Tab-separated table of C-alpha atoms in Angstrom:
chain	number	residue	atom	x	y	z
A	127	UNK	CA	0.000	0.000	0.000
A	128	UNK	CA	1.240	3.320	-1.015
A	129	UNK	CA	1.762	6.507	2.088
A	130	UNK	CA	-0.401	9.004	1.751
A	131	UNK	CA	1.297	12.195	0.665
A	132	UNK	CA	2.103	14.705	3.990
A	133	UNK	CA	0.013	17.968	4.116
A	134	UNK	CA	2.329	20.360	3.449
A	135	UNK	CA	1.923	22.842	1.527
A	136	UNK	CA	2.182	25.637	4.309
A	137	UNK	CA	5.773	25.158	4.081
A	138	UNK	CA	6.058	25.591	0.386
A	139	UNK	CA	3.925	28.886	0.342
A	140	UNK	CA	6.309	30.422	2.814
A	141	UNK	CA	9.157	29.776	0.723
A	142	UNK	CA	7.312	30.789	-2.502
A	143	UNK	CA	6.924	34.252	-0.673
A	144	UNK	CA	10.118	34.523	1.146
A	145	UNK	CA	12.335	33.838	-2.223
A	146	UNK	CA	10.701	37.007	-3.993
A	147	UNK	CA	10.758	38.965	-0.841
A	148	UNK	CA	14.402	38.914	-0.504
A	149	UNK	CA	15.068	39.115	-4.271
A	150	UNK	CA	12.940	41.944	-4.776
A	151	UNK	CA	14.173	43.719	-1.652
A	152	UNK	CA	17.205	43.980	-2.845
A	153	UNK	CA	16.670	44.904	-6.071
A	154	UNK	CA	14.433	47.375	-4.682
A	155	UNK	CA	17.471	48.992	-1.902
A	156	UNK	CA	19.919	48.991	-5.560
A	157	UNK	CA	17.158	50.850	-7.604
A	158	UNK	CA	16.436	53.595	-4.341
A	159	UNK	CA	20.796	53.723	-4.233
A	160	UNK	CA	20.437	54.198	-8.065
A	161	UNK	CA	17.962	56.882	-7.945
A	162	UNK	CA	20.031	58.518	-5.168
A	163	UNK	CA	22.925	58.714	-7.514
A	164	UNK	CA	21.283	59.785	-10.427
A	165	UNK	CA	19.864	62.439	-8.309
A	166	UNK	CA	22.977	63.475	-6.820
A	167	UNK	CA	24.411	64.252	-10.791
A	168	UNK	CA	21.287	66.023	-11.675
A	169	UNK	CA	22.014	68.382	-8.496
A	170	UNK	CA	25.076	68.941	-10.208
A	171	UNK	CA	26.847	67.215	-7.294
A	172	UNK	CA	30.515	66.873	-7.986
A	173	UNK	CA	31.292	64.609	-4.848
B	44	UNK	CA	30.441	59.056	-23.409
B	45	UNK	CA	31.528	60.325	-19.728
B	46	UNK	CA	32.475	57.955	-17.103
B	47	UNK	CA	29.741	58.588	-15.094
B	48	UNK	CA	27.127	58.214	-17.944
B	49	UNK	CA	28.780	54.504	-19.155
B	50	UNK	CA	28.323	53.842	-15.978
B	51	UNK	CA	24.613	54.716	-14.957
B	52	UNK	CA	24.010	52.845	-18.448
B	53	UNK	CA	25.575	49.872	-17.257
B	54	UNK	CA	23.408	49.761	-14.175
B	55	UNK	CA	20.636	50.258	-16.084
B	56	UNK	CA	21.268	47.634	-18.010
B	57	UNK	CA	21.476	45.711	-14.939
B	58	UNK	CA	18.423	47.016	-13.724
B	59	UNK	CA	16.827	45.853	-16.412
B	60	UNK	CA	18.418	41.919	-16.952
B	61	UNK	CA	17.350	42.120	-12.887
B	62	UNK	CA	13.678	42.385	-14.055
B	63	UNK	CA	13.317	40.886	-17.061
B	64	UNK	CA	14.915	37.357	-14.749
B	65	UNK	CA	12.398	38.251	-12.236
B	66	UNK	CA	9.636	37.567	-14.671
B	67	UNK	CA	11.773	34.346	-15.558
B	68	UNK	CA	10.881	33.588	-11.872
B	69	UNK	CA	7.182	33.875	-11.974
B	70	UNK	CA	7.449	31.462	-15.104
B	71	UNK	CA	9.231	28.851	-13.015
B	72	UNK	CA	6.486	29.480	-10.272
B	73	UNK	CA	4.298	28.065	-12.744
B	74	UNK	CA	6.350	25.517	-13.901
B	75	UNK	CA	6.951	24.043	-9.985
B	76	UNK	CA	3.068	24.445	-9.228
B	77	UNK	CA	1.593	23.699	-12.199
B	78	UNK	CA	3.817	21.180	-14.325
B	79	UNK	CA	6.098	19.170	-12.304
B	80	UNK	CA	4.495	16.379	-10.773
B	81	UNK	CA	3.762	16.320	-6.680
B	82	UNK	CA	6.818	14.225	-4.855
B	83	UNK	CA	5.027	11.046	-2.999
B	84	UNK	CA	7.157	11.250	0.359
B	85	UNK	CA	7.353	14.654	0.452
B	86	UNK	CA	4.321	16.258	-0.780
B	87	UNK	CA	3.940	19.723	-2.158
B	88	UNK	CA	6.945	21.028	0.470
B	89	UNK	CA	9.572	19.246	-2.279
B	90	UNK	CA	8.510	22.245	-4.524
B	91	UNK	CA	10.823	24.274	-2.011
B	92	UNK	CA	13.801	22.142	-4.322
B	93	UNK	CA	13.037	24.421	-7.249
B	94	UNK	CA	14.115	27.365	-5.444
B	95	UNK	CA	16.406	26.377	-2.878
B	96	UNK	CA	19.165	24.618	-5.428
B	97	UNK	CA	18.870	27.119	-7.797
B	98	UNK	CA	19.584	29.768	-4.875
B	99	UNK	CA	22.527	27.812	-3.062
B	100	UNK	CA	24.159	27.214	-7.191
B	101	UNK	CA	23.995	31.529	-7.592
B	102	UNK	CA	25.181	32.026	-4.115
B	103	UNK	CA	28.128	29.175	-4.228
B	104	UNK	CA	28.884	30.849	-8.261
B	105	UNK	CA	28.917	33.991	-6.877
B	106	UNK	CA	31.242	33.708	-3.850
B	107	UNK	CA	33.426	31.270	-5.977
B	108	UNK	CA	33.780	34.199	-8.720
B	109	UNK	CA	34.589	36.692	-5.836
B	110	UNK	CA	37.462	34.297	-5.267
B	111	UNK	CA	38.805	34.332	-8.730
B	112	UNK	CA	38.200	37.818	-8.855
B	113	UNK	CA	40.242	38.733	-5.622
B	114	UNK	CA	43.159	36.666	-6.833
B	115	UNK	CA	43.346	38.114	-10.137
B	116	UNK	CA	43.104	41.778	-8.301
B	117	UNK	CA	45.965	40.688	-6.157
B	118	UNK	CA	48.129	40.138	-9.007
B	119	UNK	CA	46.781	42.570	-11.522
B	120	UNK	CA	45.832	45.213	-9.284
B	121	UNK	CA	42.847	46.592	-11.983
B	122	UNK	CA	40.512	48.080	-9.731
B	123	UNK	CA	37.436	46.695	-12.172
B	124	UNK	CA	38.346	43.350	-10.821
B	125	UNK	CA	38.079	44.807	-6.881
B	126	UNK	CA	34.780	46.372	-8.069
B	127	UNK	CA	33.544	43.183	-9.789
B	128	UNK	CA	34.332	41.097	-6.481
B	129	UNK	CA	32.461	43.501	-4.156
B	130	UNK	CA	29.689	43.335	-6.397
B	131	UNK	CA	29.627	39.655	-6.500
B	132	UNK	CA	29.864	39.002	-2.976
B	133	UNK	CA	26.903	41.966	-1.992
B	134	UNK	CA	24.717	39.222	-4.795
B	135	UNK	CA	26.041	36.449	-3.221
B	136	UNK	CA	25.007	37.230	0.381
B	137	UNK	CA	21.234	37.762	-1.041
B	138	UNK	CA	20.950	34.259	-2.341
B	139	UNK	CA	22.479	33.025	0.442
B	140	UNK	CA	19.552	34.891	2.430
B	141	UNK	CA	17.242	33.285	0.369
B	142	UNK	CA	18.924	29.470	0.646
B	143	UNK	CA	19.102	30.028	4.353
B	144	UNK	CA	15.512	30.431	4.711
B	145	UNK	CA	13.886	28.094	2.049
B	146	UNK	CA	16.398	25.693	3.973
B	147	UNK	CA	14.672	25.363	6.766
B	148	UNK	CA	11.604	26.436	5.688
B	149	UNK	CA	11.828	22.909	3.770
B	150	UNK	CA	13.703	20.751	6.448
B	151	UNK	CA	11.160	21.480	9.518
B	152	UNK	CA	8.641	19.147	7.147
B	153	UNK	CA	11.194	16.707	6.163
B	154	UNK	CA	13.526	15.839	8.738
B	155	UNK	CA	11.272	17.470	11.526
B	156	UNK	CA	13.134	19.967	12.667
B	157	UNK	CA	14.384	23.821	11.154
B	158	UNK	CA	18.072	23.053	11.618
B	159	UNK	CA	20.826	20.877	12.814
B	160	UNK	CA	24.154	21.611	12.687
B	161	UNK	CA	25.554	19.227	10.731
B	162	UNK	CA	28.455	19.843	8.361
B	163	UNK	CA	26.915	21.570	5.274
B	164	UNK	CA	24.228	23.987	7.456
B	165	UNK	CA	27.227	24.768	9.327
B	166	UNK	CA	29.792	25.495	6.882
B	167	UNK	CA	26.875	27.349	4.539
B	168	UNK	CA	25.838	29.409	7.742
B	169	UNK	CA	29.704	29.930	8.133
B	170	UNK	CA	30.268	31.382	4.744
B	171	UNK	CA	27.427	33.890	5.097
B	172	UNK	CA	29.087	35.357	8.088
B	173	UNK	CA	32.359	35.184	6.780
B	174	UNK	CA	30.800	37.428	3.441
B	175	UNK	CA	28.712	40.057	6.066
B	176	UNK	CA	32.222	40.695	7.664
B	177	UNK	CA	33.512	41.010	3.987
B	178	UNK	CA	31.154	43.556	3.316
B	179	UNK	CA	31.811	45.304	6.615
B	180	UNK	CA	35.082	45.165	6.112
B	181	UNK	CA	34.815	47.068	3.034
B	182	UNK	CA	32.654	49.529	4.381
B	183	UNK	CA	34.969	49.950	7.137
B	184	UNK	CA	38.621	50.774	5.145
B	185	UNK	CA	38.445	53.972	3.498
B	186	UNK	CA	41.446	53.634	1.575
B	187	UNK	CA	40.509	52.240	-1.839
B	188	UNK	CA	44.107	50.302	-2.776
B	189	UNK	CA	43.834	48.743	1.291
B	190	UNK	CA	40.589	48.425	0.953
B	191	UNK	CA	40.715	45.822	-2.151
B	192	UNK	CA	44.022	44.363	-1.196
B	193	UNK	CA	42.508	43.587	2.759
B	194	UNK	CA	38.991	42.595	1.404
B	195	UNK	CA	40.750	40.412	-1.734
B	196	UNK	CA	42.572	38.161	1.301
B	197	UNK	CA	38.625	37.426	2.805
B	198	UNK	CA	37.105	36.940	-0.675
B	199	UNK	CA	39.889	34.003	-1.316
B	200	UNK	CA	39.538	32.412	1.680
B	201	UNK	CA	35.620	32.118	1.265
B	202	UNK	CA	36.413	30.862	-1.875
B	203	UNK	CA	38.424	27.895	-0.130
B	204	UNK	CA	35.434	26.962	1.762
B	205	UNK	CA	32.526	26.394	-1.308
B	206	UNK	CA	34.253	22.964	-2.301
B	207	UNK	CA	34.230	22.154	1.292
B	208	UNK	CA	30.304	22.636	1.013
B	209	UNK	CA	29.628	20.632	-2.551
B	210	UNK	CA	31.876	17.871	-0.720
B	211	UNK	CA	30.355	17.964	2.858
B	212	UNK	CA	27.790	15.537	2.344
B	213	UNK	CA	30.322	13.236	1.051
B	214	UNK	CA	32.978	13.320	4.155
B	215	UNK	CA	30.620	13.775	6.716
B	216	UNK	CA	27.422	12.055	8.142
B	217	UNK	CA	24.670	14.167	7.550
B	218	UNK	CA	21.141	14.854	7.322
B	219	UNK	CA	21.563	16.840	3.889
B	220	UNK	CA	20.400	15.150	0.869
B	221	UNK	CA	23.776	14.091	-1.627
B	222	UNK	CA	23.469	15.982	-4.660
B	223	UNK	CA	21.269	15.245	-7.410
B	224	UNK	CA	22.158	16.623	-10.574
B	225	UNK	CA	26.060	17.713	-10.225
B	226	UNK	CA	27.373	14.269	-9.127
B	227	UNK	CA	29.567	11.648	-11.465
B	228	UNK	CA	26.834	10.070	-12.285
B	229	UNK	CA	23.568	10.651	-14.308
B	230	UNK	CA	21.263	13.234	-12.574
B	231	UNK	CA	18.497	10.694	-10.778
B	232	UNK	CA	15.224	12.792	-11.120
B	233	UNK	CA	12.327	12.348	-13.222
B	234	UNK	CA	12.469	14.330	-16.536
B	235	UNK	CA	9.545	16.920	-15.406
B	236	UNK	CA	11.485	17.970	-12.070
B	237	UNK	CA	14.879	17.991	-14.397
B	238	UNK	CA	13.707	20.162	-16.992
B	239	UNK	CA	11.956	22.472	-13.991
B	240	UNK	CA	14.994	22.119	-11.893
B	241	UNK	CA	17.658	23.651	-15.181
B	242	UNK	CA	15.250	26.157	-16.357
B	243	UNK	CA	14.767	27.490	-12.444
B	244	UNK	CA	18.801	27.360	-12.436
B	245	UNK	CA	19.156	29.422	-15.689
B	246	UNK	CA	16.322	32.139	-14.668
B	247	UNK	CA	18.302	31.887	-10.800
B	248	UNK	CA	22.027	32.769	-12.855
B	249	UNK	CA	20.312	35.118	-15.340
B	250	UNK	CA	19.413	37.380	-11.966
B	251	UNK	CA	22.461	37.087	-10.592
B	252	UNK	CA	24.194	38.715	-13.910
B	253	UNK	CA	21.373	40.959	-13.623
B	254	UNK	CA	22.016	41.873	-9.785
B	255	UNK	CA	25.777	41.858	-10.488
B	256	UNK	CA	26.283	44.386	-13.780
B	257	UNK	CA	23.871	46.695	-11.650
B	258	UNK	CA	25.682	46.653	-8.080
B	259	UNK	CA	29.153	46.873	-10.885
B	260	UNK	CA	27.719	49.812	-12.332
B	261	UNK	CA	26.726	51.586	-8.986
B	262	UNK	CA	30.274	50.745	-8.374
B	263	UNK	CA	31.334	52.074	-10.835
B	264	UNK	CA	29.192	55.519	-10.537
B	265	UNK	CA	30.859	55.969	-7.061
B	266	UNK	CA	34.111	55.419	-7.762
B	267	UNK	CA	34.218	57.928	-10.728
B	268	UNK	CA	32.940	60.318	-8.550
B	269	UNK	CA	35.348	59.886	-5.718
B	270	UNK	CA	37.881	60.510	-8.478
B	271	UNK	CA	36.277	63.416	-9.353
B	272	UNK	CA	36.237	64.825	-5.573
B	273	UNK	CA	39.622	63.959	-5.606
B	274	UNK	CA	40.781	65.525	-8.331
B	275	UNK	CA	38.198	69.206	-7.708
């Protein structure tokens, strides 16, 4: 006779968020630290 | 074309490779839930495998490449190579985050518990440290030449440890699955998860490129105006 398959699935949907969270999140911190530099040149920053 | 502008195109370049492989990721999302087949032991939690290899391959590429990099800036001294390292190790450290906690995430269901410290959790957990204090390092030494030559040293000795990991659940006893695909002999999954698991490893290497020309370029944005402050 064959095990039933474990109720689990919980456990994969917090992974399925988790993964884009911290991908995302830091693409999102490099995009604001790419705005912030583009910004600085349009101020005519030098520095 | 300026410095400054090659190098705000570069990271936009990135910027964009970054989400054009994020949409790659929403494909394998559909792929995992709605193609490969549910695993019998494991249930829907083996579905964790399509993002948790794919994450631990970038992270273990990218702190191997900050390796190579390091040595070749030790030797070279071309400050691209310095750049390209720190770069590489900042991506590295966010896959890491993410095989860190689809890790556990997937072992609580599997082995019953989140973590054990066995040789490759320990060692991987090890080599995320060692790549924070790399970073801190680097944010710490304001001297650019020290700076690469102290941070190079850190980024090779990580290096050392990533064959250490691939070989861990060979030389130790340990709860970690052996590998599955990269081993001598032919990968031993059914076609479906295969095909899922490659395509989810191309879309996972495709962001890191992404992630990596775009943290190069910001890089490369600061450094040419540090020159510039230098130089004024």
């Amino acid at each position: 006779m064959l095990a039933e398959t474990p109720e689990n699935a919980g456990y994969m949907v917090a992974a399925y968020v988790v993964t884009p969270v911290i991908l995302v999140g830091y693409l999102a911190l490099l995009w604001r630290r790419m705005g912030g530099k583009t910004e600085g040149r349009k101020d005519g920053e030098t520095g | 074309m300026t410095g400054e502008t090659a190098a705000a195109a570069l990271a936009r370049r990135g910027l964009r490779l970054s989400l054009l492989a994020l949409l790659g990721l929403a494909g394998v999302y559909v792929l995992a839930l709605g193609y490969t087949p549910v695993e019998a032991r494991q249930g829907m939690a083996q579905k964790i495998f399509y993002l948790h290899v794919p994450a631990a391959w970038s992270a273990l590429i990218a702190f191997s490449l900050v390796g190579v990099t390091s040595a070749l800036y030790l030797w070279l001294h071309d400050p691209r190579l310095d750049r390209f390292a720190a770069a590489s190790a900042e991506v590295g450290v966010a896959f890491s985050a993410v095989m860190l906690t689809t890790g556990p995430i997937w072992a609580k269901p599997i082995w019953g518990t989140w973590w054990t410290w066995d040789a490759r959790l320990t060692l991987t957990l090890f080599l995320f440290f060692l790549f924070i204090g790399y970073l801190a390092l680097r944010a710490a030494v304001h001297d650019p030449a020290e700076r690469a030559r102290f941070s190079a040293v850190v980024g090779i000795l990580g290096m050392l440890l990533v064959p250490f990991i691939h070989l861990s659940v060979y030389l130790f006893r340990t709860l970690h699955p052996q590998p599955v695909v990269l081993k001598p002999s032919a990968p031993s999954l059914p076609p479906e998860m295969l095909r899922t698991l490659l395509i989810a490893t191309v879309v996972f290497t495709v962001l890191y490129v992404g992630l990596v020309t775009l943290r190069y370029g910001l890089g490369q944005l600061q450094d040419v105006r540090d020159e510039a402050a230098d130089a004024g």
